[in-house]
PDB file of C-alpha atoms and ligand atoms in Angstrom:
ATOM      1  CA  MET A1304       0.000   0.000   0.000  1.00 47.00           C
ATOM      2  CA  GLN A1305       3.015   2.284   0.437  1.00 53.00           C
ATOM      3  CA  PRO A1306       3.001   4.154  -2.895  1.00 82.00           C
ATOM      4  CA  LEU A1307      -0.673   5.207  -2.580  1.00 91.00           C
ATOM      5  CA  VAL A1308      -0.202   6.294   1.044  1.00 92.00           C
ATOM      6  CA  LYS A1309       2.661   8.496  -0.059  1.00 92.00           C
ATOM      7  CA  LYS A1310       0.714   9.887  -2.990  1.00 93.00           C
ATOM      8  CA  ILE A1311      -2.225  10.742  -0.732  1.00 95.00           C
ATOM      9  CA  LYS A1312      -0.015  12.336   1.916  1.00 94.00           C
ATOM     10  CA  ASP A1313       1.712  14.471  -0.721  1.00 93.00           C
ATOM     11  CA  ARG A1314      -1.652  15.948  -1.719  1.00 96.00           C
ATOM     12  CA  VAL A1315      -3.291  16.707   1.603  1.00 98.00           C
ATOM     13  CA  ASN A1316      -2.246  19.002   4.410  1.00 98.00           C
ATOM     14  CA  ILE A1317      -2.446  17.488   7.875  1.00 98.00           C
ATOM     15  CA  VAL A1318      -3.256  20.942   9.314  1.00 98.00           C
ATOM     16  CA  ASP A1319      -6.393  21.225   7.132  1.00 97.00           C
ATOM     17  CA  ILE A1320      -7.602  17.750   7.991  1.00 98.00           C
ATOM     18  CA  ILE A1321      -6.984  17.972  11.742  1.00 98.00           C
ATOM     19  CA  GLY A1322      -8.414  21.506  11.578  1.00 98.00           C
ATOM     20  CA  SER A1323     -11.635  20.085  10.155  1.00 97.00           C
ATOM     21  CA  PHE A1324     -12.097  18.019  13.336  1.00 98.00           C
ATOM     22  CA  ILE A1325     -10.738  20.280  16.078  1.00 98.00           C
ATOM     23  CA  LYS A1326      -9.790  23.911  16.487  1.00 97.00           C
ATOM     24  CA  VAL A1327      -6.085  24.490  15.755  1.00 98.00           C
ATOM     25  CA  ASP A1328      -4.177  27.721  16.223  1.00 97.00           C
ATOM     26  CA  ARG A1329      -0.945  28.781  14.601  1.00 97.00           C
ATOM     27  CA  SER A1330       1.979  28.818  17.006  1.00 96.00           C
ATOM     28  CA  GLY A1331       5.210  29.864  15.317  1.00 96.00           C
ATOM     29  CA  ILE A1332       5.886  27.411  12.523  1.00 95.00           C
ATOM     30  CA  ASN A1333       3.598  24.837  14.096  1.00 97.00           C
ATOM     31  CA  PHE A1334      -0.058  24.640  15.028  1.00 98.00           C
ATOM     32  CA  LYS A1335      -1.345  23.831  18.473  1.00 98.00           C
ATOM     33  CA  ALA A1336      -4.630  22.588  19.902  1.00 98.00           C
ATOM     34  CA  CYS A1337      -6.147  21.091  23.004  1.00 98.00           C
ATOM     35  CA  CYS A1338      -5.483  17.393  22.579  1.00 98.00           C
ATOM     36  CA  PRO A1339      -8.584  15.451  21.480  1.00 98.00           C
ATOM     37  CA  PHE A1340      -7.159  12.249  22.977  1.00 98.00           C
ATOM     38  CA  HIS A1341      -6.786  13.340  26.589  1.00 98.00           C
ATOM     39  CA  HIS A1342      -8.462  15.961  28.736  1.00 96.00           C
ATOM     40  CA  GLU A1343      -6.553  19.245  29.032  1.00 96.00           C
ATOM     41  CA  LYS A1344      -7.090  22.982  29.402  1.00 95.00           C
ATOM     42  CA  THR A1345      -3.778  24.240  28.012  1.00 96.00           C
ATOM     43  CA  PRO A1346      -2.816  23.007  24.541  1.00 97.00           C
ATOM     44  CA  SER A1347      -0.020  20.462  24.383  1.00 97.00           C
ATOM     45  CA  PHE A1348      -1.063  18.976  21.062  1.00 98.00           C
ATOM     46  CA  PHE A1349       1.131  20.185  18.206  1.00 98.00           C
ATOM     47  CA  VAL A1350       0.766  19.770  14.470  1.00 98.00           C
ATOM     48  CA  SER A1351       3.801  20.260  12.267  1.00 98.00           C
ATOM     49  CA  GLU A1352       2.940  21.431   8.793  1.00 97.00           C
ATOM     50  CA  GLN A1353       6.536  20.937   7.719  1.00 96.00           C
ATOM     51  CA  ARG A1354       6.761  17.316   8.806  1.00 96.00           C
ATOM     52  CA  GLN A1355       3.024  16.578   8.313  1.00 97.00           C
ATOM     53  CA  THR A1356       2.846  14.967  11.745  1.00 98.00           C
ATOM     54  CA  PHE A1357       1.093  15.529  15.065  1.00 98.00           C
ATOM     55  CA  ASN A1358       2.488  15.054  18.525  1.00 98.00           C
ATOM     56  CA  CYS A1359       0.965  15.471  21.997  1.00 98.00           C
ATOM     57  CA  PHE A1360       3.351  16.255  24.834  1.00 97.00           C
ATOM     58  CA  GLY A1361       0.601  15.497  27.349  1.00 97.00           C
ATOM     59  CA  CYS A1362      -0.379  11.931  26.503  1.00 98.00           C
ATOM     60  CA  GLY A1363       2.292  11.007  23.967  1.00 97.00           C
ATOM     61  CA  VAL A1364       0.113  10.309  20.928  1.00 98.00           C
ATOM     62  CA  LYS A1365       1.801  11.025  17.632  1.00 97.00           C
ATOM     63  CA  GLY A1366       1.652  10.073  13.984  1.00 98.00           C
ATOM     64  CA  ASP A1367       0.673  11.171  10.518  1.00 97.00           C
ATOM     65  CA  VAL A1368      -2.624  12.324   9.069  1.00 98.00           C
ATOM     66  CA  VAL A1369      -3.938   8.778   8.503  1.00 97.00           C
ATOM     67  CA  GLU A1370      -3.077   7.851  12.086  1.00 98.00           C
ATOM     68  CA  PHE A1371      -4.959  10.902  13.364  1.00 98.00           C
ATOM     69  CA  VAL A1372      -8.146  10.087  11.420  1.00 98.00           C
ATOM     70  CA  LYS A1373      -7.870   6.447  12.487  1.00 98.00           C
ATOM     71  CA  MET A1374      -7.708   7.363  16.182  1.00 98.00           C
ATOM     72  CA  TYR A1375     -10.110  10.290  16.098  1.00 98.00           C
ATOM     73  CA  GLU A1376     -12.839   8.522  14.132  1.00 98.00           C
ATOM     74  CA  HIS A1377     -12.105   5.034  15.540  1.00 98.00           C
ATOM     75  CA  LEU A1378     -11.478   3.593  12.098  1.00 98.00           C
ATOM     76  CA  ASP A1379      -9.138   0.875  10.929  1.00 97.00           C
ATOM     77  CA  PHE A1380      -6.146   1.790   8.758  1.00 95.00           C
ATOM     78  CA  LYS A1381      -7.900   1.180   5.452  1.00 95.00           C
ATOM     79  CA  GLU A1382     -11.002   3.182   6.405  1.00 97.00           C
ATOM     80  CA  ALA A1383      -8.846   6.072   7.591  1.00 98.00           C
ATOM     81  CA  LEU A1384      -6.800   5.931   4.400  1.00 96.00           C
ATOM     82  CA  ARG A1385     -10.022   6.022   2.390  1.00 97.00           C
ATOM     83  CA  TYR A1386     -11.175   9.074   4.335  1.00 98.00           C
ATOM     84  CA  VAL A1387      -7.952  10.937   3.573  1.00 98.00           C
ATOM     85  CA  PHE A1388      -8.012   9.658  -0.011  1.00 97.00           C
ATOM     86  CA  ASP A1389     -11.407  11.303  -0.500  1.00 97.00           C
ATOM     87  CA  LYS A1390      -9.877  14.617   0.621  1.00 97.00           C
ATOM     88  CA  SER A1391      -6.879  14.249  -1.680  1.00 97.00           C
ATOM     89  CA  GLY A1392      -8.730  14.748  -4.962  1.00 96.00           C
ATOM     90  CA  LEU A1393      -6.970  11.745  -6.499  1.00 96.00           C
ATOM     91  CA  PRO A1394      -9.026   9.853  -9.098  1.00 95.00           C
ATOM     92  CA  GLU A1395     -11.018   6.819  -7.962  1.00 96.00           C
ATOM     93  CA  SER A1396      -8.926   4.659 -10.341  1.00 94.00           C
ATOM     94  CA  ASP A1397      -5.903   5.203  -8.047  1.00 94.00           C
ATOM     95  CA  TRP A1398      -7.844   3.641  -5.172  1.00 95.00           C
ATOM     96  CA  GLN A1399      -9.087   0.748  -7.327  1.00 93.00           C
ATOM     97  CA  GLN A1400      -5.584  -0.045  -8.597  1.00 90.00           C
ATOM     98  CA  ASN A1401      -4.346  -0.053  -5.055  1.00 88.00           C
ATOM     99  CA  GLN A1402      -7.122  -2.421  -3.950  1.00 84.00           C
ATOM    100  CA  GLU A1403      -6.197  -4.849  -6.715  1.00 86.00           C
ATOM    101  CA  ARG A1404      -2.567  -4.701  -5.706  1.00 82.00           C
ATOM    102  CA  SER A1405      -3.382  -5.374  -2.045  1.00 79.00           C
ATOM    103  CA  LEU A1406      -5.532  -8.346  -3.031  1.00 77.00           C
ATOM    104  CA  LYS A1407      -2.559  -9.745  -4.945  1.00 82.00           C
ATOM    105  CA  ASP A1408      -0.322  -9.236  -1.899  1.00 82.00           C
ATOM    106  CA  ILE A1409      -2.820 -11.076   0.316  1.00 77.00           C
ATOM    107  CA  GLN A1410      -2.942 -13.942  -2.206  1.00 82.00           C
ATOM    108  CA  GLU A1411       0.857 -14.206  -2.271  1.00 86.00           C
ATOM    109  CA  ASP A1412       1.002 -14.188   1.522  1.00 83.00           C
ATOM    110  CA  LYS A1413      -1.545 -16.976   1.639  1.00 83.00           C
ATOM    111  CA  GLU A1414       0.481 -19.077  -0.792  1.00 86.00           C
ATOM    112  CA  LYS A1415       3.587 -18.620   1.353  1.00 86.00           C
ATOM    113  CA  LYS A1416       1.628 -19.613   4.440  1.00 84.00           C
ATOM    114  CA  ASP A1417       0.225 -22.722   2.736  1.00 86.00           C
ATOM    115  CA  ALA A1418       3.715 -23.860   1.783  1.00 85.00           C
ATOM    116  CA  GLN A1419       4.842 -23.339   5.364  1.00 84.00           C
ATOM    117  CA  ASP A1420       1.855 -25.338   6.682  1.00 85.00           C
ATOM    118  CA  ILE A1421       2.656 -28.241   4.379  1.00 83.00           C
ATOM    119  CA  PHE A1422       6.280 -28.221   5.463  1.00 82.00           C
ATOM    120  CA  GLU A1423       5.256 -28.329   9.124  1.00 86.00           C
ATOM    121  CA  LYS A1424       2.855 -31.197   8.487  1.00 85.00           C
ATOM    122  CA  VAL A1425       5.582 -33.185   6.747  1.00 82.00           C
ATOM    123  CA  VAL A1426       7.970 -32.579   9.645  1.00 80.00           C
ATOM    124  CA  ASP A1427       5.245 -33.698  12.079  1.00 81.00           C
ATOM    125  CA  LEU A1428       4.579 -36.786  10.037  1.00 78.00           C
ATOM    126  CA  TYR A1429       8.235 -37.822   9.977  1.00 75.00           C
ATOM    127  CA  HIS A1430       8.523 -37.098  13.653  1.00 73.00           C
ATOM    128  CA  THR A1431       5.447 -39.185  14.472  1.00 73.00           C
ATOM    129  CA  ASN A1432       6.575 -42.055  12.275  1.00 70.00           C
ATOM    130  CA  ILE A1433      10.086 -42.185  13.635  1.00 64.00           C
ATOM    131  CA  LEU A1434       9.579 -41.611  17.314  1.00 64.00           C
ATOM    132  CA  GLU A1435       5.995 -42.040  18.398  1.00 65.00           C
ATOM    133  CA  LYS A1436       5.273 -45.127  16.346  1.00 64.00           C
ATOM    134  CA  GLU A1437       8.757 -46.331  17.276  1.00 62.00           C
ATOM    135  CA  SER A1438       9.474 -47.591  13.826  1.00 68.00           C
ATOM    136  CA  GLU A1439      12.308 -49.893  14.803  1.00 72.00           C
ATOM    137  CA  ASN A1440      14.040 -50.127  11.457  1.00 73.00           C
ATOM    138  CA  VAL A1441      14.262 -46.378  11.178  1.00 71.00           C
ATOM    139  CA  LEU A1442      15.395 -45.939  14.761  1.00 72.00           C
ATOM    140  CA  LEU A1443      17.985 -48.643  14.272  1.00 75.00           C
ATOM    141  CA  TYR A1444      19.222 -46.953  11.137  1.00 75.00           C
ATOM    142  CA  PHE A1445      19.741 -43.666  12.972  1.00 74.00           C
ATOM    143  CA  THR A1446      21.236 -45.360  16.031  1.00 76.00           C
ATOM    144  CA  ASN A1447      23.675 -47.243  13.835  1.00 80.00           C
ATOM    145  CA  ARG A1448      24.732 -43.944  12.348  1.00 79.00           C
ATOM    146  CA  GLY A1449      25.628 -42.806  15.835  1.00 80.00           C
ATOM    147  CA  LEU A1450      22.724 -40.422  16.433  1.00 75.00           C
ATOM    148  CA  LYS A1451      21.360 -40.073  19.949  1.00 74.00           C
ATOM    149  CA  LYS A1452      17.583 -40.258  20.466  1.00 69.00           C
ATOM    150  CA  ASP A1453      17.417 -36.517  21.255  1.00 71.00           C
ATOM    151  CA  THR A1454      19.109 -35.631  17.989  1.00 71.00           C
ATOM    152  CA  ILE A1455      16.755 -37.860  16.024  1.00 63.00           C
TER     153      ILE A1455
HETATM  154 ZN1  LIG B 375      -2.901  14.219  24.437  1.00 89.87          ZN
END
């Protein structure tokens, strides 16, 4: 998902998006606000327009624009990304392409996992056959080769 995230973040301004949820005031090169994630009367929540990040010195929350929307709106990563995507003005086709790519990634991960599962089953099977069923010929073969039972 990385390229789309970057593309989206290049097109939106974290100050505008956070500013659409809570009141932010300019403070030097940064913006400050009362933190929406903990109760406070004096602002310790800072938004950096330069770095496109937020950071609260009161409760320690920090992150980028997607992270903010995720926490503020109680969304998962993909929903938050979609929210910011809608603000970015990027064409819908960019989102669709990204969805197809993530589906492919999930498929590849599943194939890797399946291969791993098969390998573990084979190891189990050998283990069961050699030790638990006490296949004497096999045990004898290993013992004759000088292997201790633990090693086998
Ligand atoms: Zn806070």
